[in-house]
Short mmCIF file of C-alpha atoms in Angstrom, two decimals:
data_model
loop_
_atom_site.label_atom_id
_atom_site.label_comp_id
_atom_site.label_asym_id
_atom_site.label_seq_id
_atom_site.Cartn_x
_atom_site.Cartn_y
_atom_site.Cartn_z
CA MET A 1 -9.94 19.50 8.97
CA SER A 2 -12.81 21.20 7.16
CA TRP A 3 -16.20 19.81 6.16
CA PHE A 4 -16.83 21.54 2.81
CA PRO A 5 -14.07 20.65 0.32
CA MET A 6 -14.29 16.91 0.93
CA ILE A 7 -17.99 16.66 0.24
CA SER A 8 -17.95 18.74 -2.94
CA LEU A 9 -15.06 16.70 -4.34
CA LEU A 10 -16.49 13.41 -3.20
CA LEU A 11 -20.05 13.34 -4.52
CA PRO A 12 -19.35 12.96 -8.26
CA LEU A 13 -16.65 10.31 -7.78
CA PHE A 14 -18.58 7.24 -6.64
CA THR A 15 -17.62 4.07 -8.37
CA GLN A 16 -17.41 0.67 -6.67
CA LEU A 17 -16.54 1.88 -3.17
CA ALA A 18 -15.57 5.16 -1.52
CA VAL A 19 -13.02 4.56 1.23
CA HIS A 20 -12.29 7.23 3.83
CA VAL A 21 -9.36 7.15 6.24
CA GLY A 22 -9.39 9.29 9.37
CA VAL A 23 -6.98 9.63 12.27
CA ASP A 24 -8.22 8.91 15.76
CA THR A 25 -5.57 10.40 18.05
CA SER A 26 -6.57 8.17 20.97
CA ALA A 27 -6.69 4.90 19.01
CA LYS A 28 -4.24 2.05 19.53
CA ALA A 29 -5.85 -0.10 16.81
CA ILE A 30 -7.41 0.31 13.37
CA PHE A 31 -11.20 0.62 13.54
CA LEU A 32 -13.52 -0.30 10.67
CA GLU A 33 -16.67 1.78 11.05
CA GLN A 34 -19.94 0.02 10.15
CA CYS A 35 -22.29 2.99 9.99
CA GLY A 36 -22.63 6.74 9.71
CA LYS A 37 -25.02 8.75 11.85
CA ASN A 38 -27.10 11.73 10.77
CA CYS A 39 -27.52 13.71 14.01
CA GLY A 40 -25.53 14.92 17.00
CA TYR A 41 -22.80 17.04 15.40
CA ARG A 42 -21.95 19.68 18.01
CA ASP A 43 -18.30 20.55 17.38
CA GLY A 44 -17.14 22.74 14.53
CA ASP A 45 -14.31 21.85 12.19
CA ILE A 46 -11.04 23.81 12.11
CA ARG A 47 -12.82 26.65 10.26
CA GLY A 48 -15.68 26.71 12.76
CA PHE A 49 -18.28 25.13 10.47
CA ARG A 50 -20.87 22.92 12.14
CA PRO A 51 -23.78 21.34 10.24
CA GLU A 52 -26.95 23.36 10.82
CA GLY A 53 -28.86 21.90 13.74
CA GLY A 54 -26.11 19.31 14.12
CA VAL A 55 -27.62 17.28 11.26
CA CYS A 56 -25.86 15.99 8.13
CA LEU A 57 -28.91 15.56 5.94
CA PRO A 58 -32.22 17.03 7.12
CA GLY A 59 -34.91 14.38 6.72
CA GLY A 60 -32.31 11.65 6.09
CA PRO A 61 -32.29 8.33 7.92
CA GLU A 62 -30.87 8.41 11.44
CA VAL A 63 -28.25 5.75 10.60
CA ILE A 64 -26.92 4.40 7.31
CA VAL A 65 -25.11 1.07 7.42
CA SER A 66 -22.37 0.18 4.96
CA LYS A 67 -23.12 -2.67 2.57
CA ILE A 68 -19.68 -4.00 3.54
CA SER A 69 -19.71 -6.17 6.66
CA MET A 70 -16.92 -4.64 8.70
CA LYS A 71 -17.11 -7.54 11.18
CA MET A 72 -16.41 -9.96 8.32
CA ILE A 73 -13.53 -7.81 7.06
CA CYS A 74 -12.04 -7.81 10.58
CA LYS A 75 -12.23 -11.62 10.67
CA CYS A 76 -10.50 -11.91 7.28
CA ILE A 77 -7.62 -9.56 8.06
CA ALA A 78 -4.42 -10.69 9.78
CA ILE A 79 -1.61 -8.16 9.83
CA GLU A 80 1.37 -8.72 12.08
CA ASP A 81 1.61 -6.16 14.91
CA VAL A 82 -1.70 -4.48 13.97
CA GLU A 83 -5.09 -4.96 15.61
CA VAL A 84 -8.03 -4.39 13.25
CA THR A 85 -11.39 -4.18 14.98
CA PHE A 86 -15.06 -3.37 14.35
CA SER A 87 -16.74 -0.16 15.46
CA GLY A 88 -20.38 0.87 15.42
CA ASP A 89 -19.78 4.52 16.33
CA ALA A 90 -17.47 6.75 14.31
CA GLY A 91 -18.07 9.76 16.58
CA ARG A 92 -19.74 12.98 15.51
CA TYR A 93 -17.05 14.89 13.72
CA VAL A 94 -15.74 15.40 10.18
CA CYS A 95 -15.08 11.67 9.57
CA ASP A 96 -18.57 10.53 10.52
CA TYR A 97 -20.20 13.46 8.69
CA THR A 98 -18.31 12.66 5.49
CA TYR A 99 -18.96 8.94 5.89
CA TYR A 100 -22.69 9.44 6.38
CA LEU A 101 -22.97 11.52 3.21
CA SER A 102 -20.86 9.00 1.29
CA LEU A 103 -23.09 6.17 2.45
CA HIS A 104 -26.17 8.18 1.46
CA HIS A 105 -24.97 9.22 -2.00
CA GLY A 106 -23.22 5.90 -2.67
CA ASN A 107 -26.20 3.75 -1.63
CA GLY A 108 -24.20 2.15 1.18
CA HIS A 109 -21.06 1.53 -0.89
CA ALA A 110 -18.61 3.35 1.36
CA ALA A 111 -16.19 2.57 4.15
CA LEU A 112 -14.49 4.51 6.93
CA ILE A 113 -11.23 3.34 8.45
CA HIS A 114 -10.04 5.07 11.63
CA VAL A 115 -6.30 4.72 12.19
CA PRO A 116 -4.02 5.65 15.08
CA PRO A 117 -1.51 8.44 14.56
CA LEU A 118 1.85 7.47 13.13
CA SER A 119 4.41 6.61 15.80
CA HIS A 120 7.51 4.49 16.43
CA TRP A 121 5.25 1.44 17.00
CA PHE A 122 2.95 2.35 14.07
CA PRO A 123 5.14 3.69 11.23
CA ALA A 124 3.86 4.77 7.81
CA SER A 125 5.13 1.54 6.24
CA LEU A 126 2.94 -0.54 8.57
CA LEU A 127 -0.06 1.75 8.02
CA GLY A 128 0.37 1.40 4.25
CA LYS A 129 0.59 -2.39 4.47
CA ALA A 130 -2.50 -2.54 6.70
CA LEU A 131 -4.58 -0.19 4.53
CA GLN A 132 -3.64 -2.10 1.39
CA ALA A 133 -4.81 -5.41 2.90
CA ILE A 134 -8.01 -3.91 4.36
CA ILE A 135 -9.02 -2.06 1.19
CA ARG A 136 -8.30 -5.10 -0.98
CA GLU A 137 -10.62 -7.16 1.25
CA MET A 138 -13.27 -4.41 1.17
CA LEU A 139 -13.18 -4.21 -2.62
CA GLY A 140 -13.64 -7.97 -2.85
CA ALA A 141 -16.59 -7.80 -0.48
CA SER A 142 -18.05 -4.82 -2.37
CA GLY A 143 -17.87 -6.69 -5.66
CA LYS A 144 -19.73 -9.63 -4.11
CA VAL A 145 -22.43 -7.33 -2.69
CA GLN A 146 -22.92 -5.60 -6.04
CA ALA A 147 -23.07 -8.89 -7.93
CA GLN A 148 -25.67 -10.27 -5.52
CA SER A 149 -27.81 -7.13 -5.71
CA GLN A 150 -27.75 -7.30 -9.53
CA GLY A 151 -28.44 -11.04 -9.65
CA CYS A 152 -25.08 -11.66 -11.32
CA ARG A 153 -22.35 -14.17 -10.64
CA GLU A 154 -19.61 -13.02 -8.31
CA PRO A 155 -16.60 -11.33 -9.89
CA ASN A 156 -13.76 -13.75 -10.66
CA SER A 157 -16.01 -16.77 -10.18
CA PRO A 158 -16.40 -19.32 -12.96
CA ALA A 159 -19.39 -18.80 -15.23
CA SER A 160 -22.24 -21.11 -14.39
CA THR A 161 -22.77 -23.95 -16.85
#
């Protein structure tokens, strides 16, 4: 995977929530990443690119936390045969780099979901079902966060009388 094309395509597209999905080849569960980290990128991508000095955004905050509570999303999700769990460390590779920049440019309105590789016990149909449920829950949470930050009523809630 390469660092450059994703970022250049991503930056102008922010709307309610940017959701990234990355494969973690050692994972046996789906991990919802709470934050992106700015420093510590030592490995290059498949083209050999590595952020200069191992830093995503020089002068940027060390950590940016998503406005979406991934712990709360994990509690709300129940998918048969799939474990969905919280993570506070996305690693220092393309996924975390992209996530950090998304969090920065999207003012915290981003999410990163790490999934295991497809297999006989984790087929594409199950991955699709899980991602659909997770992203639906994240969008609901994102709408609530945005409404609260703007002093508005929550989406789909009755107007106050």
